[in-house]
Amino acid sequence: MDEMRSKLFYEQKNGYDLIGTEERIAVEEYSRGYMEYLNISRTEREAVNNAIAIAMDRGFSEYRPGMALKPGMKIFSNNRGKALMLAVIGKKPLSEGAVIAGAHVDAPRLDLKQVTMYESDEMCYFKTHYYGGIKKYQWVTIPLELHGVVALKSGEVVEVSIGRDPEEPKFVITDLLPHLAQDQMKKTMAEGFTGEGLNILIGSTPYADEGKDRVKLAVMSMLYDMYGITEEDFLSAELTAVPAFDVCEIGLDRSLIGGYGHDDRVCAFAELKAIFDVNQPEKTCVCILADKEETGSDGVTGMQSAAFDCFMEDLCAAQGVELRRCYENSFCLSADVSNAYDPLYPEVSEKRSDSKINYGMGICKFTGSRGKAGTSDASAELVAYLRRIFADNGVVWQMAELGKVDQGGGGTIAKYMANRNIDTIDAGVPVLSMHAPFEVVAKFDCYMTYKGVLAAYQAK
Ligand code: MN
Ligand code: MN
C-alpha cells in the first residue's frame, strides 16, 4: 500500500525536509541580499534606482534605440524612473521568443494630496489619498516616513526622503484613546477609519511671531530650508508616506522576514538576482519591474503601457524580427506574491489549494473572482512545462489559489501579458498579512522563487 500510495498520490512536503545544509546556507545568503534591497527600496522609484545601480555593477548598460545587439549583451531601459526593463540577449533569435519575468515594485501606501498641508488647532498635518488596497485601521499609530519627489516649475526635480535614517524624525496618524472610544468601537472595521481621516501629524511648534497658521508656517519654513520648496510646489509633487519599520528577521529560528512592501518587491528581487546570474542564455531573458499594479496596471508606467511593447519591438527590430512572432513564441512568469495559508484565519482558505509558508514558490494557474472572472488562466500545457523545468532544477514549488471559492479574489499583471499573445502564468512568494504595513514571508520561499525564475531563464 505504501508503495502504491507514494506512486499514485500527490503529497506535499515541507521545504526544509527537501534541502540539505548547503542549500540552507544559500537560503540565508540570498535572504540577506533581499533584506538589504528591501530596506532601502521604499517606493517604486527607489526600487528602480537601486535595481539600476546593482545592474550597472553587474555589467548592464542603458539601451539606446538602434544599438546593435549581440548574444550575451546585458541592457536595461528605464521607464520614467518608475518602471524598469532589463534584458540579456540570447543565442537564439527573438523570432523563437523571449523568456520574460514580470514583477511590480509599487506597493500600498499613503500618497500626499496635491493640496496637502493644513493647520488645525495649532497642529500641522498632511492630507493623504491612499494608494492600493489597504485596511485603513492598520495605518494609524505606526511610525511613517516620507519619500518621493517634488518637481519644480523650473524642471528641477527635488528628491525627498525623511525618516529612513534612524537619526531622522518620523510621522504618525493618531487614534482615539480607548477611554473615549465607545462610539468609535461600535463602528465596523471598514467604517472605523475614513480616507479623509488619514491625516499625518507633521509638527506642533508655532513660528515665533503673531498671526494665523503659525505652526504651518514653521513647518513650511523648515521644508524651504531643507529642500527649497514652497507650498505651491506640492501641486507637482509625488510624496508618499510609508511605514517606517526596518526589515527584520521574524521568529526565534529567524526563518521569516518581516517588512514593508514584500508585495511585490520580493519577486522583483528574485527576478533581478536571476537575470544577474543568467549566463549565455539560449533565449533572450527579459526582466520587468512594473509600476501601478496595485491600482490596475494602467498608465505609462503600468504593465498595460506600450512602453514594454516599444522596448521589445526595438529588440526585435535589431534582429529583423516581427514583434508578434516574438510574442507568440514567448513565455512569461508573472512573478507576484500569493496569499499564504494563515492558521489564525483558516475559515477563508481551502487548505489543499492555498499556498503554505515554507512549501516553496507558489504557482497560480488562475486568479480572478466570481467564477474566475478577470483571469488569464494558464494552460495545462504551460503548467506541465513548469513542472518539468522545476523538477529538472530542484525548485520546490506548490499550487497557490487565492482563498476559498467566492471568498474574494484578486489580479496581477498576468492577464495584460497574456492579452499580448504571450503564454503567461502567475508564480511567486506566499505572504502573510499581505498589504499590511508590515508583511511576512519565509526565507525558503523567497529563495525558491529566485531558483524558479532562474530555471525559466536558463531553460533550453
Ligand atoms: Mn502583487
Ligand atoms: Mn498587491
Tab-separated table of C-alpha atoms and ligand atoms in Angstrom:
chain	number	residue	atom	x	y	z
A	1	MET	CA	0.000	0.000	0.000
A	2	ASP	CA	2.793	2.420	0.879
A	3	GLU	CA	4.332	1.876	-2.497
A	4	MET	CA	1.015	2.411	-4.246
A	5	ARG	CA	0.377	5.494	-2.179
A	6	SER	CA	3.708	7.135	-2.943
A	7	LYS	CA	3.315	6.261	-6.610
A	8	LEU	CA	-0.244	7.489	-7.039
A	9	PHE	CA	-0.836	10.271	-4.529
A	10	TYR	CA	0.293	13.873	-4.728
A	11	GLU	CA	1.819	14.644	-1.395
A	12	GLN	CA	3.464	17.937	-0.458
A	13	LYS	CA	6.485	18.141	1.796
A	14	ASN	CA	7.779	20.982	3.944
A	15	GLY	CA	10.635	22.571	2.023
A	16	TYR	CA	13.094	22.156	4.893
A	17	ASP	CA	12.716	18.366	4.551
A	18	LEU	CA	13.843	18.637	0.965
A	19	ILE	CA	17.095	20.601	1.198
A	20	GLY	CA	20.498	19.946	2.758
A	21	THR	CA	22.953	22.088	4.690
A	22	GLU	CA	24.488	23.605	1.592
A	23	GLU	CA	21.172	24.896	0.317
A	24	ARG	CA	20.193	26.160	3.777
A	25	ILE	CA	23.291	28.349	3.643
A	26	ALA	CA	22.271	29.559	0.183
A	27	VAL	CA	18.813	30.438	1.556
A	28	GLU	CA	20.396	32.601	4.271
A	29	GLU	CA	22.789	34.301	1.909
A	30	TYR	CA	20.061	35.073	-0.588
A	31	SER	CA	17.789	36.426	2.152
A	32	ARG	CA	20.462	38.802	3.423
A	33	GLY	CA	20.755	40.352	-0.036
A	34	TYR	CA	16.998	40.681	-0.327
A	35	MET	CA	16.621	42.280	3.106
A	36	GLU	CA	19.233	44.888	2.236
A	37	TYR	CA	17.478	45.713	-1.037
A	38	LEU	CA	14.009	45.931	0.529
A	39	ASN	CA	15.205	48.084	3.413
A	40	ILE	CA	16.306	50.867	1.071
A	41	SER	CA	13.588	50.419	-1.600
A	42	ARG	CA	10.542	52.087	-0.039
A	43	THR	CA	8.920	53.351	-3.251
A	44	GLU	CA	8.765	52.217	-6.869
A	45	ARG	CA	11.253	54.957	-7.762
A	46	GLU	CA	13.731	53.776	-5.135
A	47	ALA	CA	13.229	50.127	-6.146
A	48	VAL	CA	14.028	51.061	-9.753
A	49	ASN	CA	17.011	53.278	-8.855
A	50	ASN	CA	18.533	50.627	-6.616
A	51	ALA	CA	17.974	47.941	-9.255
A	52	ILE	CA	19.756	50.083	-11.867
A	53	ALA	CA	22.704	50.641	-9.524
A	54	ILE	CA	23.151	46.889	-8.974
A	55	ALA	CA	22.566	46.146	-12.664
A	56	MET	CA	25.283	48.573	-13.763
A	57	ASP	CA	27.565	46.981	-11.229
A	58	ARG	CA	26.793	43.624	-12.840
A	59	GLY	CA	27.684	44.766	-16.356
A	60	PHE	CA	24.336	46.053	-17.664
A	61	SER	CA	24.309	49.226	-19.745
A	62	GLU	CA	21.493	51.542	-20.763
A	63	TYR	CA	19.835	50.550	-24.020
A	64	ARG	CA	19.646	53.161	-26.779
A	65	PRO	CA	17.344	52.560	-29.762
A	66	GLY	CA	19.335	51.413	-32.768
A	67	MET	CA	22.051	49.781	-30.673
A	68	ALA	CA	23.460	46.567	-32.209
A	69	LEU	CA	22.605	43.588	-30.003
A	70	LYS	CA	24.934	40.612	-29.713
A	71	PRO	CA	24.214	37.398	-27.773
A	72	GLY	CA	25.254	37.779	-24.140
A	73	MET	CA	24.749	41.558	-24.130
A	74	LYS	CA	23.138	42.952	-20.972
A	75	ILE	CA	20.939	46.022	-21.268
A	76	PHE	CA	18.279	47.949	-19.386
A	77	SER	CA	15.661	50.560	-20.182
A	78	ASN	CA	14.433	52.950	-17.509
A	79	ASN	CA	10.777	53.949	-17.940
A	80	ARG	CA	10.467	57.393	-16.325
A	81	GLY	CA	12.283	56.312	-13.183
A	82	LYS	CA	9.284	54.263	-12.042
A	83	ALA	CA	9.475	51.072	-14.075
A	84	LEU	CA	12.394	49.131	-15.486
A	85	MET	CA	13.083	46.536	-18.164
A	86	LEU	CA	16.305	44.545	-18.315
A	87	ALA	CA	17.387	42.010	-20.907
A	88	VAL	CA	20.178	39.544	-21.562
A	89	ILE	CA	20.326	38.812	-25.283
A	90	GLY	CA	20.078	35.110	-26.071
A	91	LYS	CA	21.847	32.946	-28.640
A	92	LYS	CA	18.579	32.206	-30.451
A	93	PRO	CA	16.819	34.951	-32.416
A	94	LEU	CA	13.777	36.661	-30.876
A	95	SER	CA	11.587	35.006	-33.524
A	96	GLU	CA	11.863	31.958	-31.245
A	97	GLY	CA	10.521	34.016	-28.361
A	98	ALA	CA	11.852	35.502	-25.138
A	99	VAL	CA	11.620	34.330	-21.533
A	100	ILE	CA	10.014	37.137	-19.578
A	101	ALA	CA	9.618	37.563	-15.832
A	102	GLY	CA	7.469	40.464	-14.646
A	103	ALA	CA	7.018	41.729	-11.093
A	104	HIS	CA	5.763	45.043	-9.759
A	105	VAL	CA	7.583	47.440	-7.465
A	106	ASP	CA	4.720	49.670	-6.343
A	107	ALA	CA	3.078	48.820	-3.007
A	108	PRO	CA	0.125	50.091	-0.970
A	109	ARG	CA	0.918	53.403	0.736
A	110	LEU	CA	-0.440	56.801	1.734
A	111	ASP	CA	0.140	59.371	-1.009
A	112	LEU	CA	0.043	63.031	-0.015
A	113	LYS	CA	-2.712	65.015	-1.726
A	114	GLN	CA	-1.598	67.828	-4.036
A	115	VAL	CA	-3.076	70.475	-1.695
A	116	THR	CA	-1.872	68.601	1.326
A	117	MET	CA	-0.780	70.831	4.205
A	118	TYR	CA	-3.094	72.364	6.777
A	119	GLU	CA	-3.108	73.560	10.357
A	120	SER	CA	-5.814	72.665	12.840
A	121	ASP	CA	-5.811	73.874	16.461
A	122	GLU	CA	-2.093	74.628	16.326
A	123	MET	CA	-1.128	71.224	14.960
A	124	CYS	CA	0.075	70.750	11.371
A	125	TYR	CA	-0.968	67.870	9.082
A	126	PHE	CA	-0.599	66.365	5.628
A	127	LYS	CA	-3.794	65.147	3.978
A	128	THR	CA	-3.437	61.855	2.120
A	129	HIS	CA	-5.123	59.793	-0.565
A	130	TYR	CA	-4.288	56.146	-0.035
A	131	TYR	CA	-2.850	54.078	-2.907
A	132	GLY	CA	-3.766	50.418	-3.436
A	133	GLY	CA	-5.904	48.128	-1.323
A	134	ILE	CA	-5.417	48.852	2.376
A	135	LYS	CA	-7.225	48.090	5.624
A	136	LYS	CA	-7.191	51.668	6.894
A	137	TYR	CA	-7.104	50.834	10.595
A	138	GLN	CA	-3.654	49.259	10.122
A	139	TRP	CA	-2.075	52.568	9.095
A	140	VAL	CA	-2.749	54.597	12.243
A	141	THR	CA	-0.419	54.766	15.269
A	142	ILE	CA	2.553	53.386	13.350
A	143	PRO	CA	5.701	55.361	12.522
A	144	LEU	CA	5.706	56.674	8.963
A	145	GLU	CA	8.475	58.058	6.784
A	146	LEU	CA	8.192	60.402	3.845
A	147	HIS	CA	9.587	59.634	0.374
A	148	GLY	CA	9.217	60.963	-3.131
A	149	VAL	CA	9.929	63.840	-5.438
A	150	VAL	CA	8.935	67.454	-5.821
A	151	ALA	CA	9.087	68.649	-9.429
A	152	LEU	CA	9.710	72.395	-9.564
A	153	LYS	CA	8.370	74.770	-12.216
A	154	SER	CA	11.959	75.190	-13.410
A	155	GLY	CA	12.092	71.497	-14.372
A	156	GLU	CA	14.368	70.616	-11.499
A	157	VAL	CA	13.294	67.536	-9.525
A	158	VAL	CA	13.978	67.544	-5.789
A	159	GLU	CA	14.205	64.151	-4.092
A	160	VAL	CA	12.716	63.945	-0.629
A	161	SER	CA	13.440	61.297	1.991
A	162	ILE	CA	12.740	61.863	5.667
A	163	GLY	CA	12.681	59.139	8.281
A	164	ARG	CA	14.671	56.234	6.823
A	165	ASP	CA	17.793	57.274	8.725
A	166	PRO	CA	17.484	56.361	12.450
A	167	GLU	CA	18.503	59.940	13.308
A	168	GLU	CA	15.678	61.454	11.289
A	169	PRO	CA	12.197	62.233	12.639
A	170	LYS	CA	9.155	60.113	11.707
A	171	PHE	CA	5.471	60.936	11.251
A	172	VAL	CA	2.240	59.379	12.507
A	173	ILE	CA	-1.559	59.286	12.226
A	174	THR	CA	-3.072	59.417	15.692
A	175	ASP	CA	-6.006	57.380	17.021
A	176	LEU	CA	-8.537	57.855	19.791
A	177	LEU	CA	-7.753	56.607	23.291
A	178	PRO	CA	-9.917	53.611	24.370
A	179	HIS	CA	-11.276	55.691	27.247
A	180	LEU	CA	-13.146	57.947	24.809
A	181	ALA	CA	-13.709	55.433	22.017
A	182	GLN	CA	-17.019	53.860	22.984
A	183	ASP	CA	-18.793	55.304	19.929
A	184	GLN	CA	-15.857	54.585	17.616
A	185	MET	CA	-15.649	50.971	18.795
A	186	LYS	CA	-19.222	50.331	17.680
A	187	LYS	CA	-18.272	51.002	14.054
A	188	THR	CA	-17.281	48.183	11.686
A	189	MET	CA	-13.631	47.820	10.725
A	190	ALA	CA	-14.454	49.255	7.297
A	191	GLU	CA	-16.198	52.301	8.798
A	192	GLY	CA	-13.841	52.897	11.726
A	193	PHE	CA	-11.399	54.964	9.698
A	194	THR	CA	-12.140	57.051	6.628
A	195	GLY	CA	-9.843	58.040	3.791
A	196	GLU	CA	-10.264	61.720	4.658
A	197	GLY	CA	-9.370	60.882	8.258
A	198	LEU	CA	-5.909	59.559	7.405
A	199	ASN	CA	-4.125	62.847	8.125
A	200	ILE	CA	-0.490	62.732	9.099
A	201	LEU	CA	0.815	64.773	12.035
A	202	ILE	CA	3.893	66.726	10.935
A	203	GLY	CA	4.512	69.457	13.502
A	204	SER	CA	3.381	71.430	16.544
A	205	THR	CA	5.791	74.328	17.170
A	206	PRO	CA	4.494	77.802	16.204
A	207	TYR	CA	6.531	80.286	14.191
A	208	ALA	CA	7.879	82.897	16.629
A	209	ASP	CA	5.639	85.790	15.591
A	210	GLU	CA	1.974	86.758	15.632
A	211	GLY	CA	-0.707	85.812	13.079
A	212	LYS	CA	-2.560	82.732	11.862
A	213	ASP	CA	-1.244	79.300	10.788
A	214	ARG	CA	1.952	79.796	12.774
A	215	VAL	CA	2.689	76.037	13.056
A	216	LYS	CA	2.173	75.508	9.336
A	217	LEU	CA	4.474	78.467	8.662
A	218	ALA	CA	7.144	76.980	10.908
A	219	VAL	CA	6.918	73.572	9.161
A	220	MET	CA	6.926	75.163	5.705
A	221	SER	CA	9.973	77.264	6.546
A	222	MET	CA	11.792	74.104	7.626
A	223	LEU	CA	10.927	72.388	4.333
A	224	TYR	CA	12.082	75.503	2.490
A	225	ASP	CA	15.430	75.393	4.300
A	226	MET	CA	15.853	71.655	3.635
A	227	TYR	CA	14.592	71.398	0.050
A	228	GLY	CA	13.983	74.940	-1.251
A	229	ILE	CA	10.284	74.178	-1.775
A	230	THR	CA	7.167	76.269	-1.167
A	231	GLU	CA	3.591	75.105	-0.553
A	232	GLU	CA	2.726	75.609	-4.224
A	233	ASP	CA	5.393	73.085	-5.192
A	234	PHE	CA	3.328	70.303	-3.609
A	235	LEU	CA	0.985	70.694	-6.578
A	236	SER	CA	3.601	68.995	-8.749
A	237	ALA	CA	4.945	66.533	-6.206
A	238	GLU	CA	4.721	62.791	-5.687
A	239	LEU	CA	5.234	62.394	-1.984
A	240	THR	CA	4.211	59.326	-0.127
A	241	ALA	CA	4.142	58.144	3.475
A	242	VAL	CA	5.269	54.569	4.004
A	243	PRO	CA	5.735	52.520	7.193
A	244	ALA	CA	8.997	53.322	8.968
A	245	PHE	CA	9.707	49.765	10.123
A	246	ASP	CA	13.109	48.284	9.360
A	247	VAL	CA	13.174	44.976	7.517
A	248	CYS	CA	13.988	42.272	10.062
A	249	GLU	CA	14.067	38.571	10.772
A	250	ILE	CA	10.987	37.093	12.448
A	251	GLY	CA	10.822	34.085	14.756
A	252	LEU	CA	13.323	32.544	17.161
A	253	ASP	CA	14.539	30.410	14.267
A	254	ARG	CA	14.813	33.564	12.099
A	255	SER	CA	13.077	31.672	9.279
A	256	LEU	CA	10.802	34.557	8.259
A	257	ILE	CA	11.315	38.120	7.062
A	258	GLY	CA	9.118	40.989	8.218
A	259	GLY	CA	8.980	44.258	6.337
A	260	TYR	CA	7.014	46.774	4.330
A	261	GLY	CA	6.488	46.145	0.603
A	262	HIS	CA	7.247	42.429	0.136
A	263	ASP	CA	4.339	42.604	-2.336
A	264	ASP	CA	5.888	42.639	-4.798
A	265	ARG	CA	9.499	43.669	-4.294
A	266	VAL	CA	10.169	40.132	-3.049
A	267	CYS	CA	9.509	38.821	-6.574
A	268	ALA	CA	11.212	41.827	-8.189
A	269	PHE	CA	14.387	40.981	-6.304
A	270	ALA	CA	14.100	37.276	-7.234
A	271	GLU	CA	13.895	38.234	-10.915
A	272	LEU	CA	16.772	40.674	-10.631
A	273	LYS	CA	19.022	38.164	-8.914
A	274	ALA	CA	18.058	35.563	-11.530
A	275	ILE	CA	18.787	37.775	-14.531
A	276	PHE	CA	22.093	38.827	-12.969
A	277	ASP	CA	23.042	35.160	-12.578
A	278	VAL	CA	21.986	34.125	-16.080
A	279	ASN	CA	24.896	33.105	-18.261
A	280	GLN	CA	24.775	32.977	-22.085
A	281	PRO	CA	21.064	32.050	-22.233
A	282	GLU	CA	19.557	30.255	-25.230
A	283	LYS	CA	16.592	32.623	-25.484
A	284	THR	CA	16.640	36.325	-24.661
A	285	CYS	CA	15.771	36.858	-20.985
A	286	VAL	CA	13.705	39.870	-20.014
A	287	CYS	CA	13.087	41.145	-16.502
A	288	ILE	CA	10.330	43.697	-15.841
A	289	LEU	CA	9.852	45.828	-12.751
A	290	ALA	CA	6.412	47.337	-13.307
A	291	ASP	CA	4.586	50.172	-11.597
A	292	LYS	CA	0.870	50.788	-10.892
A	293	GLU	CA	-0.091	47.114	-10.376
A	294	GLU	CA	-1.870	47.971	-7.145
A	295	THR	CA	-4.196	50.349	-8.985
A	296	GLY	CA	-4.853	48.184	-12.057
A	297	SER	CA	-1.644	48.398	-14.145
A	298	ASP	CA	-2.872	51.479	-16.027
A	299	GLY	CA	-0.798	54.485	-17.003
A	300	VAL	CA	2.519	54.995	-18.782
A	301	THR	CA	4.499	53.030	-16.209
A	302	GLY	CA	1.921	50.256	-15.684
A	303	MET	CA	2.007	46.894	-17.442
A	304	GLN	CA	-0.738	47.957	-19.850
A	305	SER	CA	1.551	50.703	-21.149
A	306	ALA	CA	3.054	50.426	-24.638
A	307	ALA	CA	6.453	51.105	-23.059
A	308	PHE	CA	7.022	47.359	-22.831
A	309	ASP	CA	5.969	46.787	-26.444
A	310	CYS	CA	8.253	49.599	-27.612
A	311	PHE	CA	11.200	48.059	-25.805
A	312	MET	CA	10.519	44.582	-27.212
A	313	GLU	CA	9.861	45.980	-30.671
A	314	ASP	CA	13.248	47.719	-30.599
A	315	LEU	CA	14.985	44.464	-29.641
A	316	CYS	CA	13.110	42.602	-32.395
A	317	ALA	CA	13.905	45.299	-34.970
A	318	ALA	CA	17.613	44.931	-34.219
A	319	GLN	CA	17.286	41.289	-35.359
A	320	GLY	CA	14.858	41.911	-38.206
A	321	VAL	CA	12.134	40.015	-36.342
A	322	GLU	CA	8.447	40.877	-36.166
A	323	LEU	CA	7.234	41.659	-32.646
A	324	ARG	CA	4.144	39.475	-32.998
A	325	ARG	CA	6.325	36.456	-33.948
A	326	CYS	CA	8.373	37.058	-30.836
A	327	TYR	CA	5.316	37.382	-28.574
A	328	GLU	CA	3.579	34.241	-29.802
A	329	ASN	CA	6.677	32.187	-29.013
A	330	SER	CA	7.484	33.859	-25.694
A	331	PHE	CA	6.855	32.657	-22.176
A	332	CYS	CA	6.139	34.907	-19.205
A	333	LEU	CA	6.317	34.261	-15.490
A	334	SER	CA	4.125	36.887	-13.901
A	335	ALA	CA	6.047	36.954	-10.646
A	336	ASP	CA	3.715	38.140	-7.920
A	337	VAL	CA	3.029	37.160	-4.340
A	338	SER	CA	0.258	34.783	-3.279
A	339	ASN	CA	-1.629	34.638	-0.008
A	340	ALA	CA	-0.003	32.230	2.416
A	341	TYR	CA	-2.384	29.978	4.321
A	342	ASP	CA	-2.706	31.508	7.791
A	343	PRO	CA	-3.571	29.105	10.671
A	344	LEU	CA	-5.090	32.095	12.505
A	345	TYR	CA	-7.675	32.562	9.749
A	346	PRO	CA	-8.401	29.067	8.354
A	347	GLU	CA	-12.009	29.981	7.570
A	348	VAL	CA	-11.105	31.929	4.398
A	349	SER	CA	-8.899	29.213	2.933
A	350	GLU	CA	-9.231	25.861	1.284
A	351	LYS	CA	-6.200	24.240	2.769
A	352	ARG	CA	-5.386	21.892	-0.091
A	353	SER	CA	-5.099	24.689	-2.635
A	354	ASP	CA	-3.772	27.713	-0.729
A	355	SER	CA	-0.020	28.211	-0.718
A	356	LYS	CA	1.775	27.493	2.536
A	357	ILE	CA	4.767	29.039	4.250
A	358	ASN	CA	7.980	27.034	3.586
A	359	TYR	CA	6.459	24.984	0.776
A	360	GLY	CA	8.247	26.905	-1.963
A	361	MET	CA	7.341	29.059	-4.936
A	362	GLY	CA	3.565	29.362	-5.375
A	363	ILE	CA	2.187	28.698	-8.858
A	364	CYS	CA	-1.177	30.272	-9.550
A	365	LYS	CA	-2.864	28.802	-12.633
A	366	PHE	CA	-5.694	31.307	-12.486
A	367	THR	CA	-6.662	34.405	-10.492
A	368	GLY	CA	-9.929	36.330	-10.585
A	369	SER	CA	-13.134	36.028	-8.560
A	370	ARG	CA	-16.799	35.004	-9.032
A	371	GLY	CA	-16.107	32.094	-11.360
A	372	LYS	CA	-12.528	33.097	-12.216
A	373	ALA	CA	-13.676	36.402	-13.745
A	374	GLY	CA	-10.750	38.509	-14.910
A	375	THR	CA	-8.212	35.699	-15.098
A	376	SER	CA	-5.906	34.806	-17.958
A	377	ASP	CA	-5.826	31.156	-16.777
A	378	ALA	CA	-2.569	29.499	-17.861
A	379	SER	CA	-2.991	26.358	-19.935
A	380	ALA	CA	-2.455	22.829	-18.616
A	381	GLU	CA	0.408	22.510	-21.099
A	382	LEU	CA	2.103	25.551	-19.574
A	383	VAL	CA	1.797	24.172	-16.045
A	384	ALA	CA	3.254	20.880	-17.276
A	385	TYR	CA	6.172	22.792	-18.780
A	386	LEU	CA	6.870	24.414	-15.429
A	387	ARG	CA	6.603	21.058	-13.603
A	388	ARG	CA	9.271	19.759	-15.955
A	389	ILE	CA	11.795	22.606	-15.648
A	390	PHE	CA	11.267	22.912	-11.884
A	391	ALA	CA	11.821	19.177	-11.395
A	392	ASP	CA	14.987	19.364	-13.511
A	393	ASN	CA	16.353	22.265	-11.462
A	394	GLY	CA	15.461	21.344	-7.878
A	395	VAL	CA	12.861	24.089	-7.490
A	396	VAL	CA	10.472	23.422	-4.596
A	397	TRP	CA	7.041	24.735	-5.559
A	398	GLN	CA	3.361	24.413	-4.775
A	399	MET	CA	-0.027	25.363	-6.119
A	400	ALA	CA	-1.405	28.678	-4.872
A	401	GLU	CA	-5.083	29.559	-5.081
A	402	LEU	CA	-6.355	32.781	-3.506
A	403	GLY	CA	-8.587	31.518	-0.685
A	404	LYS	CA	-11.897	29.692	-0.809
A	405	VAL	CA	-14.110	29.840	-3.877
A	406	ASP	CA	-16.188	33.035	-3.732
A	407	GLN	CA	-14.319	34.290	-0.650
A	408	GLY	CA	-12.713	37.128	-2.581
A	409	GLY	CA	-10.159	37.387	-5.350
A	410	GLY	CA	-7.538	39.483	-6.996
A	411	GLY	CA	-5.470	40.019	-10.105
A	412	THR	CA	-1.899	40.608	-11.213
A	413	ILE	CA	-0.127	41.719	-14.378
A	414	ALA	CA	-0.588	38.195	-15.859
A	415	LYS	CA	-3.630	38.989	-17.969
A	416	TYR	CA	-2.004	42.047	-19.523
A	417	MET	CA	0.912	39.891	-20.658
A	418	ALA	CA	-1.380	37.065	-21.850
A	419	ASN	CA	-3.535	39.556	-23.782
A	420	ARG	CA	-0.409	40.325	-25.814
A	421	ASN	CA	-0.452	36.699	-27.035
A	422	ILE	CA	2.301	35.670	-24.625
A	423	ASP	CA	1.882	32.384	-22.711
A	424	THR	CA	1.772	33.595	-19.102
A	425	ILE	CA	1.470	32.074	-15.649
A	426	ASP	CA	1.467	33.590	-12.160
A	427	ALA	CA	4.150	32.463	-9.753
A	428	GLY	CA	5.612	33.938	-6.612
A	429	VAL	CA	6.229	34.067	-2.887
A	430	PRO	CA	3.448	33.295	-0.353
A	431	VAL	CA	2.867	36.256	2.016
A	432	LEU	CA	1.244	36.581	5.448
A	433	SER	CA	-0.592	39.852	6.209
A	434	MET	CA	-0.434	40.911	2.568
A	435	HIS	CA	-0.926	44.681	2.022
A	436	ALA	CA	-0.405	45.389	5.731
A	437	PRO	CA	2.249	47.949	6.694
A	438	PHE	CA	4.364	45.013	7.874
A	439	GLU	CA	4.145	41.843	5.785
A	440	VAL	CA	5.789	38.479	6.416
A	441	VAL	CA	7.414	35.998	4.011
A	442	ALA	CA	9.528	32.872	4.515
A	443	LYS	CA	13.198	32.936	3.537
A	444	PHE	CA	12.837	29.489	1.990
A	445	ASP	CA	10.057	30.591	-0.350
A	446	CYS	CA	11.982	33.738	-1.374
A	447	TYR	CA	14.985	31.651	-2.350
A	448	MET	CA	12.905	29.078	-4.237
A	449	THR	CA	11.220	31.851	-6.213
A	450	TYR	CA	14.639	33.057	-7.314
A	451	LYS	CA	15.536	29.483	-8.295
A	452	GLY	CA	12.269	29.152	-10.187
A	453	VAL	CA	12.859	32.303	-12.232
A	454	LEU	CA	16.447	31.254	-12.933
A	455	ALA	CA	15.247	27.832	-14.114
A	456	ALA	CA	12.842	29.532	-16.531
A	457	TYR	CA	15.547	31.882	-17.820
A	458	GLN	CA	18.022	29.067	-18.393
A	459	ALA	CA	15.618	26.535	-19.931
A	460	LYS	CA	16.847	25.147	-23.255
B	1	MN	MN	1.302	41.995	-6.038
B	2	MN	MN	-0.745	43.723	-4.036
